[in-house]
Short mmCIF file of C-alpha atoms and ligand atoms in Angstrom, two decimals:
data_model
loop_
_atom_site.label_atom_id
_atom_site.label_comp_id
_atom_site.label_asym_id
_atom_site.label_seq_id
_atom_site.Cartn_x
_atom_site.Cartn_y
_atom_site.Cartn_z
CA MET A 737 127.90 122.07 34.36
CA ARG A 738 131.11 123.37 35.68
CA ILE A 739 132.24 120.95 38.37
CA LEU A 740 135.92 120.19 37.81
CA PRO A 741 137.28 117.55 38.33
CA ARG A 742 134.36 115.90 36.57
CA PRO A 743 132.12 114.15 39.09
CA GLN A 744 131.58 110.41 39.09
CA LYS A 745 127.86 110.87 38.62
CA ALA A 746 125.88 114.02 37.83
CA GLU A 747 122.28 113.93 36.67
CA ARG A 748 120.27 116.90 35.56
CA VAL A 749 116.94 117.16 37.37
CA ALA A 750 114.04 119.50 36.72
CA GLY A 751 114.08 123.11 37.78
CA GLN A 752 116.63 125.52 39.05
CA PHE A 753 117.77 126.73 42.44
CA VAL A 754 118.31 130.40 43.16
CA ILE A 755 120.21 131.76 46.14
CA ASP A 756 118.56 135.01 47.24
CA GLU A 757 118.13 137.21 50.35
CA GLN A 758 115.69 134.70 51.84
CA THR A 759 117.87 131.63 51.43
CA THR A 760 119.02 130.23 54.78
CA VAL A 761 121.61 127.66 55.82
CA PHE A 762 120.89 124.68 58.03
CA CYS A 763 123.94 122.80 59.11
CA HIS A 764 125.20 119.84 61.14
CA PRO A 765 127.59 121.16 63.85
CA ASP A 766 130.49 119.14 62.37
CA PHE A 767 130.16 121.07 59.12
CA GLN A 768 129.71 124.52 60.65
CA SER A 769 133.12 125.87 59.61
CA ILE A 770 132.72 124.62 56.05
CA ALA A 771 129.20 126.05 55.78
CA GLU A 772 130.63 129.34 57.08
CA GLN A 773 133.26 129.28 54.32
CA PHE A 774 130.49 128.78 51.78
CA VAL A 775 128.46 131.66 53.23
CA ALA A 776 131.57 133.89 53.10
CA LYS A 777 132.16 132.97 49.45
CA VAL A 778 128.53 133.75 48.58
CA ASN A 779 128.96 137.08 50.32
CA ALA A 780 132.22 137.93 48.55
CA CYS A 781 130.69 137.02 45.20
CA SER A 782 127.27 138.65 45.45
CA GLY A 783 127.04 140.70 48.64
CA LEU A 784 124.25 138.42 49.91
CA ASP A 785 124.43 137.76 53.63
CA LEU A 786 122.97 134.28 54.19
CA GLN A 787 121.69 133.54 57.68
CA PHE A 788 122.00 130.27 59.56
CA CYS A 789 118.71 128.77 60.68
CA GLU A 790 117.98 126.22 63.43
CA ARG A 791 115.07 124.52 61.72
CA VAL A 792 114.32 123.04 58.34
CA GLU A 793 112.42 125.33 56.00
CA GLU A 794 112.03 126.06 52.31
CA ASN A 795 114.67 127.88 50.25
CA GLN A 796 117.42 126.41 52.33
CA ILE A 797 120.89 124.95 51.90
CA HIS A 798 121.44 121.90 54.13
CA PHE A 799 124.81 120.55 55.16
CA VAL A 800 124.01 117.05 56.38
CA LEU A 801 126.26 114.50 58.08
CA GLU A 802 125.38 111.16 56.52
CA GLN A 803 127.23 107.87 56.19
CA ASN A 804 129.01 107.69 52.82
CA ASP A 805 130.82 104.68 51.35
CA HIS A 806 133.78 106.92 50.54
CA ALA A 807 135.65 108.90 53.21
CA GLU A 808 136.21 111.73 50.74
CA GLY A 809 132.86 111.36 48.99
CA TYR A 810 129.83 113.63 49.00
CA LYS A 811 126.41 114.02 47.47
CA ILE A 812 124.55 117.10 46.32
CA ASN A 813 120.83 116.94 45.80
CA ILE A 814 119.17 120.07 44.46
CA SER A 815 115.44 120.52 44.23
CA GLN A 816 113.32 123.59 43.68
CA THR A 817 113.08 124.30 47.40
CA CYS A 818 116.17 122.86 48.96
CA LEU A 819 119.81 122.20 48.23
CA THR A 820 121.19 119.33 50.29
CA VAL A 821 124.85 118.54 50.66
CA SER A 822 125.68 115.31 52.44
CA ALA A 823 128.97 113.75 53.42
CA GLY A 824 130.30 111.36 56.02
CA THR A 825 133.37 113.47 56.80
CA LYS A 826 134.48 117.09 56.92
CA GLN A 827 136.75 116.42 53.96
CA GLY A 828 133.84 115.13 51.89
CA CYS A 829 131.81 118.18 52.91
CA PHE A 830 134.71 120.47 51.95
CA TYR A 831 134.80 118.92 48.48
CA ALA A 832 131.05 119.34 48.16
CA MET A 833 131.52 123.00 49.06
CA GLN A 834 134.14 123.34 46.30
CA SER A 835 131.70 121.80 43.83
CA LEU A 836 128.97 124.21 44.96
CA CYS A 837 131.30 127.15 44.39
CA GLN A 838 131.80 125.95 40.82
CA LEU A 839 128.09 125.25 40.26
CA PHE A 840 127.19 128.80 41.32
CA ASP A 841 130.31 130.37 39.73
CA LEU A 842 131.17 131.91 43.08
CA HIS A 843 134.71 132.65 41.94
CA ILE A 844 133.43 135.46 39.78
CA PRO A 845 131.54 138.46 41.22
CA HIS A 846 127.89 138.49 40.11
CA GLN A 847 124.41 139.06 41.54
CA GLN A 848 122.21 136.27 40.20
CA LEU A 849 123.29 133.11 41.98
CA SER A 850 121.51 130.21 40.37
CA THR A 851 122.10 126.72 39.05
CA VAL A 852 120.00 124.31 37.12
CA ASN A 853 119.27 121.39 39.42
CA TYR A 854 121.49 118.35 39.67
CA TYR A 855 121.89 115.19 41.61
CA VAL A 856 125.61 114.62 42.16
CA GLU A 857 127.26 111.57 43.71
CA ASP A 858 130.98 111.99 43.84
CA TYR A 859 134.14 110.40 45.25
CA PRO A 860 137.77 110.10 44.17
CA LYS A 861 139.27 107.30 42.11
CA PHE A 862 142.69 107.71 43.79
CA ALA A 863 143.66 108.39 47.40
CA HIS A 864 146.89 110.18 46.45
CA ARG A 865 146.13 113.26 44.36
CA GLY A 866 149.34 115.20 44.51
CA GLN A 867 151.32 118.11 43.26
CA HIS A 868 155.07 118.41 43.64
CA LEU A 869 156.81 121.79 43.90
CA ASP A 870 160.57 122.29 43.66
CA ILE A 871 161.53 125.29 45.78
CA CYS A 872 165.26 124.51 45.47
CA ARG A 873 166.16 125.45 41.92
CA HIS A 874 164.21 128.65 42.43
CA PHE A 875 162.85 129.53 45.80
CA PHE A 876 159.14 130.18 46.24
CA GLY A 877 158.02 131.26 49.69
CA VAL A 878 154.97 131.06 51.92
CA GLU A 879 152.67 133.32 49.89
CA THR A 880 153.19 131.45 46.62
CA ILE A 881 152.95 128.06 48.32
CA LYS A 882 149.65 129.15 49.88
CA GLN A 883 148.38 130.19 46.45
CA VAL A 884 149.33 126.76 45.11
CA ILE A 885 147.53 125.14 48.05
CA ASP A 886 144.39 127.20 47.40
CA LEU A 887 144.36 126.23 43.74
CA MET A 888 144.96 122.57 44.57
CA SER A 889 142.18 122.50 47.14
CA GLU A 890 139.65 123.94 44.70
CA VAL A 891 140.11 120.90 42.48
CA LYS A 892 140.25 118.40 45.33
CA LEU A 893 143.95 117.56 45.32
CA ASN A 894 145.15 116.37 48.71
CA LYS A 895 148.96 116.03 48.76
CA LEU A 896 151.54 118.78 48.36
CA HIS A 897 155.03 117.36 47.84
CA LEU A 898 157.63 120.01 48.73
CA HIS A 899 161.07 119.38 47.27
CA LEU A 900 163.22 121.00 49.97
CA SER A 901 166.80 120.00 49.24
CA ASP A 902 168.81 119.77 46.06
CA ASP A 903 172.20 120.57 44.57
CA GLN A 904 171.22 124.19 43.96
CA GLY A 905 169.74 125.01 47.34
CA PHE A 906 168.84 123.68 50.79
CA ARG A 907 165.59 125.40 51.65
CA VAL A 908 164.41 124.59 55.15
CA GLN A 909 165.69 125.68 58.56
CA ILE A 910 167.44 122.90 60.50
CA ASP A 911 168.46 124.13 63.94
CA LYS A 912 171.19 121.56 64.53
CA TYR A 913 172.98 122.47 61.28
CA PRO A 914 172.61 126.22 60.74
CA LEU A 915 175.06 126.22 57.84
CA LEU A 916 172.58 124.19 55.80
CA THR A 917 170.69 127.41 55.22
CA GLU A 918 173.45 129.97 55.93
CA ILE A 919 175.59 128.47 53.18
CA GLY A 920 173.32 125.95 51.49
CA SER A 921 170.45 128.28 50.63
CA VAL A 922 172.60 130.80 48.75
CA ARG A 923 174.14 130.45 45.30
CA GLY A 924 176.10 132.91 43.23
CA GLY A 925 174.39 132.38 39.89
CA SER A 926 172.07 130.17 37.88
CA GLU A 927 172.16 128.39 34.55
CA VAL A 928 169.90 130.17 32.10
CA VAL A 929 168.87 129.79 28.47
CA ARG A 930 168.54 133.27 27.09
CA ASP A 931 169.48 135.28 23.98
CA GLY A 932 170.31 132.12 22.05
CA GLN A 933 172.78 130.86 24.63
CA ARG A 934 172.94 128.58 27.64
CA PHE A 935 175.17 130.05 30.34
CA VAL A 936 175.52 130.63 34.07
CA ASP A 937 174.50 134.16 34.99
CA GLU A 938 175.90 136.05 37.95
CA THR A 939 172.66 136.80 39.73
CA PRO A 940 172.74 135.49 43.30
CA HIS A 941 169.74 133.46 44.39
CA SER A 942 168.70 132.53 47.93
CA GLY A 943 165.82 131.79 50.28
CA PHE A 944 164.55 129.17 52.69
CA LEU A 945 161.55 128.31 54.83
CA THR A 946 161.90 128.98 58.53
CA LYS A 947 160.25 126.66 61.02
CA ALA A 948 157.51 129.26 61.49
CA ASP A 949 156.98 129.31 57.69
CA VAL A 950 156.65 125.53 57.62
CA ALA A 951 154.16 125.60 60.50
CA GLU A 952 152.11 128.19 58.65
CA ILE A 953 152.15 126.17 55.41
CA VAL A 954 151.31 122.88 57.12
CA SER A 955 148.42 124.42 59.01
CA TYR A 956 147.08 126.28 55.95
CA ALA A 957 147.26 123.05 53.93
CA SER A 958 145.62 121.02 56.67
CA GLU A 959 142.65 123.41 56.82
CA ARG A 960 142.21 122.56 53.13
CA PHE A 961 142.62 118.81 53.66
CA ILE A 962 146.06 118.74 52.07
CA ASP A 963 148.95 116.78 53.59
CA VAL A 964 152.43 118.19 53.02
CA ILE A 965 155.11 115.67 52.03
CA PRO A 966 158.63 116.95 52.66
CA GLU A 967 161.38 115.67 50.39
CA ILE A 968 165.00 115.47 51.54
CA ASP A 969 166.78 113.94 48.57
CA ILE A 970 169.53 111.44 49.42
CA PRO A 971 172.21 110.37 48.54
CA GLY A 972 172.25 112.35 45.28
CA HIS A 973 171.13 115.94 44.75
CA MET A 974 172.87 116.91 47.99
CA VAL A 975 175.51 119.39 46.82
CA ALA A 976 173.99 122.36 48.67
CA ALA A 977 174.01 120.42 51.96
CA LEU A 978 177.52 119.12 51.28
CA ALA A 979 178.78 122.60 50.44
CA ALA A 980 177.74 123.53 53.98
CA TYR A 981 179.14 120.32 55.55
CA PRO A 982 181.76 118.97 53.07
CA GLU A 983 182.97 116.41 55.61
CA TYR A 984 179.97 114.25 54.65
CA SER A 985 180.96 114.05 50.98
CA CYS A 986 183.42 111.42 49.73
CA THR A 987 186.10 113.92 48.75
CA GLY A 988 185.63 116.49 51.52
CA LYS A 989 186.06 119.06 48.78
CA VAL A 990 182.53 120.14 47.89
CA THR A 991 182.65 123.89 48.38
CA GLU A 992 179.96 125.56 46.31
CA VAL A 993 176.21 125.37 46.02
CA ARG A 994 175.75 124.20 42.43
CA GLN A 995 174.83 126.84 39.85
CA LYS A 996 174.30 124.53 36.87
CA TRP A 997 171.35 122.17 36.54
CA GLY A 998 171.74 118.47 35.75
CA ILE A 999 173.29 115.72 37.84
CA SER A 1000 176.29 116.14 40.13
CA LYS A 1001 178.74 113.32 40.86
CA ASP A 1002 179.14 114.64 44.40
CA ILE A 1003 176.78 112.70 46.62
CA LEU A 1004 176.59 111.73 50.30
CA CYS A 1005 179.43 109.41 51.33
CA ALA A 1006 178.06 105.94 52.07
CA GLY A 1007 181.01 104.89 54.22
CA ASN A 1008 180.96 107.62 56.84
CA GLU A 1009 178.88 106.80 59.94
CA GLU A 1010 178.78 110.47 60.86
CA GLY A 1011 177.14 111.25 57.52
CA TYR A 1012 174.34 108.84 58.40
CA GLN A 1013 173.91 110.60 61.74
CA PHE A 1014 173.86 113.98 59.94
CA VAL A 1015 170.90 112.82 57.82
CA CYS A 1016 169.13 111.26 60.83
CA ASP A 1017 169.41 114.57 62.68
CA ILE A 1018 167.96 116.44 59.70
CA LEU A 1019 165.15 113.89 59.44
CA ASP A 1020 164.37 114.28 63.17
CA GLU A 1021 163.64 117.96 62.62
CA ILE A 1022 161.76 117.26 59.40
CA CYS A 1023 159.55 114.75 61.24
CA ASP A 1024 158.85 117.36 63.91
CA MET A 1025 157.87 119.95 61.32
CA PHE A 1026 155.75 117.82 59.00
CA PRO A 1027 153.04 115.72 60.65
CA TYR A 1028 152.07 113.68 57.57
CA GLU A 1029 153.03 110.01 57.85
CA TYR A 1030 155.11 110.00 54.66
CA ILE A 1031 158.58 111.47 54.12
CA HIS A 1032 160.10 111.53 50.61
CA LEU A 1033 163.76 110.48 50.51
CA GLY A 1034 164.43 111.22 46.83
CA GLY A 1035 166.86 108.50 45.78
CA ASP A 1036 166.92 109.59 42.13
CA GLU A 1037 169.91 110.24 39.92
CA ALA A 1038 172.72 109.14 42.25
CA PRO A 1039 175.86 108.44 40.18
CA LYS A 1040 178.30 106.17 41.98
CA ASP A 1041 181.56 107.66 40.60
CA ARG A 1042 182.65 109.11 43.95
CA TRP A 1043 181.74 105.99 45.91
CA CYS A 1044 183.91 103.86 43.59
CA ASN A 1045 186.91 106.06 44.38
CA CYS A 1046 186.31 106.62 48.09
CA PRO A 1047 188.26 104.45 50.57
CA LYS A 1048 185.42 104.65 53.12
CA CYS A 1049 182.76 103.61 50.59
CA VAL A 1050 184.96 100.83 49.21
CA GLU A 1051 185.53 99.58 52.76
CA LYS A 1052 181.79 99.65 53.45
CA MET A 1053 181.20 97.61 50.29
CA ALA A 1054 183.70 95.00 51.50
CA GLU A 1055 182.22 94.94 55.00
CA LEU A 1056 178.75 94.34 53.58
CA LYS A 1057 180.07 91.88 50.98
CA TYR A 1058 178.28 93.73 48.19
CA ASP A 1059 179.29 93.48 44.58
CA SER A 1060 177.35 96.48 43.26
CA TYR A 1061 177.09 100.08 44.37
CA ALA A 1062 173.35 99.94 43.75
CA GLN A 1063 173.22 97.55 46.73
CA LEU A 1064 175.08 100.15 48.77
CA GLN A 1065 172.53 102.81 47.86
CA ASN A 1066 169.81 100.40 48.89
CA TYR A 1067 171.60 99.72 52.19
CA MET A 1068 171.60 103.43 52.85
CA LEU A 1069 167.94 103.76 51.91
CA GLU A 1070 166.96 100.87 54.18
CA PHE A 1071 168.96 102.43 57.01
CA PHE A 1072 166.89 105.63 56.80
CA VAL A 1073 163.65 103.74 56.17
CA SER A 1074 164.05 101.81 59.43
CA TYR A 1075 165.11 105.00 61.22
CA LEU A 1076 161.95 106.74 60.00
CA ASN A 1077 159.78 103.70 60.68
CA GLN A 1078 160.84 103.92 64.33
CA ALA A 1079 159.55 107.49 64.31
CA GLY A 1080 156.24 106.22 62.92
CA LYS A 1081 156.93 107.44 59.39
CA LYS A 1082 156.77 105.75 56.00
CA VAL A 1083 158.91 106.51 52.97
CA ILE A 1084 158.43 107.44 49.32
CA VAL A 1085 161.33 107.47 46.83
CA TRP A 1086 161.60 108.14 43.11
CA ASN A 1087 161.46 104.89 41.17
CA ASP A 1088 165.16 104.91 40.25
CA GLY A 1089 165.93 104.83 43.98
CA ILE A 1090 164.15 101.46 44.32
CA HIS A 1091 166.27 98.31 44.20
CA ALA A 1092 165.17 94.69 43.82
CA GLN A 1093 165.76 94.27 47.57
CA THR A 1094 163.99 97.45 48.73
CA SER A 1095 161.31 96.75 51.36
CA MET A 1096 157.94 96.41 49.75
CA GLU A 1097 156.33 99.10 51.89
CA VAL A 1098 158.58 101.80 50.37
CA VAL A 1099 156.43 103.71 47.90
CA SER A 1100 157.80 104.22 44.41
CA GLN A 1101 157.08 107.50 42.67
CA VAL A 1102 157.39 106.57 39.03
CA TRP A 1103 158.83 109.31 36.86
CA LYS A 1104 161.53 108.08 34.50
CA PRO A 1105 160.47 108.09 30.87
CA LEU A 1106 162.16 104.83 30.06
CA THR A 1107 161.13 103.14 33.25
CA ARG A 1108 157.40 103.76 33.32
CA ASN A 1109 157.25 100.07 32.49
CA GLN A 1110 159.38 99.46 35.53
CA GLY A 1111 156.81 101.38 37.58
CA ILE A 1112 154.04 99.24 36.18
CA LYS A 1113 156.09 96.15 37.02
CA GLN A 1114 156.62 97.47 40.54
CA ALA A 1115 152.88 97.97 41.00
CA ASN A 1116 152.15 94.54 39.52
CA ALA A 1117 154.68 93.03 41.92
CA GLY A 1118 152.86 94.51 44.92
CA ARG A 1119 154.71 97.78 45.52
CA PRO A 1120 152.65 100.90 46.28
CA THR A 1121 153.26 103.43 43.50
CA ILE A 1122 152.50 107.02 42.65
CA MET A 1123 152.45 107.75 38.94
CA SER A 1124 154.30 110.89 37.78
CA PRO A 1125 155.53 109.92 34.32
CA PHE A 1126 157.85 112.44 32.73
CA PHE A 1127 156.02 112.74 29.42
CA HIS A 1128 152.63 113.36 31.01
CA MET A 1129 153.09 114.85 34.46
CA TYR A 1130 156.23 117.00 34.28
CA PHE A 1131 154.84 120.52 34.17
CA ASP A 1132 158.21 122.26 34.04
CA TYR A 1133 158.50 121.60 30.31
CA PRO A 1134 156.75 123.64 27.62
CA TYR A 1135 153.23 122.71 26.51
CA GLY A 1136 154.83 122.29 23.08
CA MET A 1137 156.73 119.35 24.55
CA THR A 1138 154.20 118.01 27.06
CA PRO A 1139 150.83 118.98 25.64
CA PHE A 1140 147.95 119.54 28.01
CA LYS A 1141 145.97 116.80 26.24
CA LYS A 1142 148.63 114.25 27.12
CA THR A 1143 148.25 115.10 30.78
CA LEU A 1144 144.47 115.05 30.55
CA LYS A 1145 144.37 111.67 28.79
CA PHE A 1146 146.88 109.95 31.06
CA ASN A 1147 145.56 106.73 32.55
CA PRO A 1148 147.53 105.84 35.71
CA LEU A 1149 146.23 102.27 35.62
CA LYS A 1150 147.23 101.45 32.05
CA GLY A 1151 149.26 98.25 32.02
CA VAL A 1152 148.57 97.53 35.68
CA LYS A 1153 147.02 94.09 36.28
CA LYS A 1154 143.56 93.93 37.76
CA HIS A 1155 144.73 92.34 41.02
CA ALA A 1156 147.37 95.11 41.43
CA LYS A 1157 145.28 98.21 40.75
CA ASP A 1158 145.04 99.07 44.44
CA ASN A 1159 148.84 99.34 44.50
CA VAL A 1160 148.55 102.50 42.43
CA LEU A 1161 147.97 105.00 45.21
CA GLY A 1162 147.48 107.79 42.73
CA VAL A 1163 149.05 110.38 40.58
CA GLU A 1164 151.16 113.50 41.04
CA GLY A 1165 152.17 116.42 38.84
CA ALA A 1166 155.76 117.68 39.08
CA LEU A 1167 156.80 121.31 38.96
CA TRP A 1168 160.57 121.45 38.83
CA THR A 1169 161.85 125.00 38.68
CA GLU A 1170 165.20 125.03 36.86
CA TYR A 1171 163.60 127.12 34.14
CA ILE A 1172 160.91 128.76 36.26
CA GLU A 1173 162.31 131.88 37.87
CA ASP A 1174 159.11 133.70 38.83
CA THR A 1175 155.46 133.20 39.68
CA ASN A 1176 154.40 134.43 36.26
CA LYS A 1177 155.98 131.37 34.66
CA LEU A 1178 155.17 129.11 37.60
CA PHE A 1179 151.45 129.68 37.13
CA PHE A 1180 151.68 129.65 33.34
CA ASN A 1181 153.21 126.17 33.46
CA PHE A 1182 150.90 125.00 36.24
CA LEU A 1183 147.58 126.30 34.90
CA PRO A 1184 145.57 124.66 33.47
CA ARG A 1185 147.67 121.49 33.79
CA LEU A 1186 146.52 121.43 37.41
CA ASP A 1187 142.95 120.95 36.14
CA ALA A 1188 143.98 118.08 33.89
CA LEU A 1189 145.90 116.43 36.72
CA ALA A 1190 142.99 116.82 39.11
CA ASN A 1191 140.64 115.27 36.57
CA VAL A 1192 142.95 112.27 36.08
CA ALA A 1193 143.34 111.84 39.82
CA TRP A 1194 139.67 112.24 40.75
CA SER A 1195 137.56 110.49 38.11
CA GLY A 1196 139.26 110.45 34.70
CA ILE A 1197 135.86 111.31 33.20
CA ARG A 1198 136.31 113.81 30.38
CA SER A 1199 132.77 114.54 29.17
CA HIS A 1200 132.06 118.29 29.23
CA PHE A 1201 135.57 118.88 30.54
CA ASN A 1202 136.13 121.97 28.38
CA GLU A 1203 132.89 123.53 29.58
CA ALA A 1204 134.08 123.11 33.17
CA LEU A 1205 137.54 124.36 32.23
CA ALA A 1206 136.00 127.60 30.97
CA GLY A 1207 134.86 128.20 34.56
CA ARG A 1208 138.40 127.69 35.79
CA PHE A 1209 139.74 130.13 33.19
CA ALA A 1210 137.27 132.76 34.36
CA HIS A 1211 138.50 132.14 37.89
CA TYR A 1212 142.15 132.51 36.87
CA ASP A 1213 141.27 135.76 35.09
CA GLN A 1214 139.60 136.97 38.25
CA LEU A 1215 142.68 136.09 40.31
CA GLY A 1216 144.92 137.83 37.78
CA LEU A 1217 147.01 134.68 37.33
CA ASN A 1218 148.98 134.04 34.19
CA TYR A 1219 147.65 130.77 32.72
CA ASN A 1220 147.94 129.13 29.34
CA SER A 1221 144.55 129.82 27.77
CA ARG A 1222 145.60 128.10 24.53
CA ALA A 1223 146.65 124.88 26.26
CA PRO A 1224 143.62 122.72 25.29
CA LYS A 1225 144.35 123.28 21.60
CA GLN A 1226 148.14 123.19 21.73
CA ARG A 1227 150.07 120.39 20.08
CA ARG A 1228 153.62 119.19 20.26
CA SER A 1229 155.93 121.69 18.61
CA LEU A 1230 159.53 120.95 17.70
CA ARG A 1231 160.21 124.66 17.32
CA THR A 1232 159.07 125.32 20.89
CA ILE A 1233 161.09 122.41 22.25
CA ASN A 1234 164.21 123.52 20.40
CA ARG A 1235 163.85 127.11 21.49
CA PHE A 1236 163.20 126.10 25.10
CA PHE A 1237 166.44 124.14 25.35
CA LYS A 1238 168.68 126.27 23.16
CA VAL A 1239 167.40 129.79 22.59
CA ASP A 1240 165.19 131.09 25.38
CA SER A 1241 163.49 129.02 28.08
CA TYR A 1242 160.80 131.70 28.27
CA THR A 1243 159.84 131.43 24.56
CA GLU A 1244 156.44 129.88 25.14
CA ILE A 1245 155.40 132.45 27.71
CA HIS A 1246 156.57 135.31 25.45
CA ASP A 1247 154.59 133.82 22.54
CA HIS A 1248 151.54 133.59 24.75
CA GLN A 1249 151.93 137.19 25.83
CA LYS A 1250 152.00 138.27 22.18
CA TYR A 1251 148.89 136.20 21.50
CA LEU A 1252 147.07 137.87 24.41
CA GLU A 1253 148.08 141.32 23.17
CA LYS A 1254 146.73 140.51 19.70
CA GLN A 1255 143.47 139.28 21.20
CA GLN A 1256 143.20 142.51 23.16
CA GLN A 1257 143.89 144.61 20.04
CA LYS A 1258 141.12 142.75 18.20
CA LYS A 1259 138.72 143.43 21.09
CA ASP A 1260 139.65 147.12 21.19
CA LYS A 1261 138.96 147.61 17.47
C1 ACM B 2294 163.54 113.57 38.95
O1 ACM B 2294 162.95 114.18 38.06
N1 ACM B 2294 164.87 113.63 39.04
C2 ACM B 2294 162.85 112.78 39.93
ZN1 ZN B 2295 182.46 107.82 50.30
#
């Protein structure tokens, strides 16, 4: 059975259900639009044109509104004569519909729509089932983001984390500061690893989301029960913004959107009141664009070199009587947290942006390889956390470095004390795009890791996973997406890692292409 993520409970029952010309749909009014989506998918797959019916009869698909213990849960009960979907919410019904599409293989055109009968009772283990996408290092626009949303929704993910600002690009329209995109979204070249060398090429790169683009993305995501989390990274990873408005840096001399990857010493000045206002103004517009209650404020990788040498920052330290610059970063974070709280928003930051004194309602997104333990400690100490550990959930690295199996076997609750398990809100995959220049590589790195992530986030049950994954592969083939078909068998490979960092960051995708060509040659013989 091909439901993926694997359901909490699925029991085989006698018989099979066939969708044919006589099958009708009976539906609670709340679920009408979802039932219509299902009917459209049946039509696209098989040409059958299912009719809605006002009364209960045989050979029917029912969409029933019924109290469920889980807001996102659903049940599917299939008998010889009737297929009943029940859920307490539209979201639960939507997930049931996704499961039905997988049960009947609706992603692939065929005539005989049938499934052996099952009783399915399903609900998610985690409330936060997220995917992060960096559109700063390389810009990906509305169409690609919608594709990502579609893929996420099919496997019941519910949070899209959009990384909108970084050293190498500021990627969202802010009316009050037009230079953020006029200057900040354009760079003259990019660091590449190619032909055995690492160098900065001279190919300009640019792009940003307009307000209309954001509205389109947010609405598209919302129709698929996905909240969009915007990330404005502060105080580090701000070179693109500071290149547009250098007066908010410590030196006043930041002039170029960064072309190299890595960590810049140029960060937002912590001693300039106007710099705080600058960020508040940006956040005002971000809050208007993104309705979800959480805003991500980054907080990662903020070296304090500039602050130590900046008269304004040094003065601020003295005024606040601090003895460490980490306290100053926390002061800044708390400033924006209370600003956002007043606007009814809550805050997520990367775990290295959390300080001992950070308010306990600030969510920690745990990523750092050496501080996963810190993340576990944070959860055990009562802080809400999202688990995105580097060695399991960073999908920007080759499969030879972060094997698919490691993602699939990740247990977000490992090490977390029983009393603190509810503090783990969930799990999120990260797609940074330093070494992802195009959608071909984006999808190769993302698929099928998305399926592993979804499984971890939804149930963690791995029985018959590969059987279900085969259904996803057929779907990716149908969509014409480049995915890593060898991922389930791939192991860690030092050669691949070495080549990725030093020879050609596209090595793995080239190798896969050669493999596919060989497979094709074998078939043709
Ligand atoms: C991160 O990877 N810098 C959060
Ligand atoms: Zn400063």
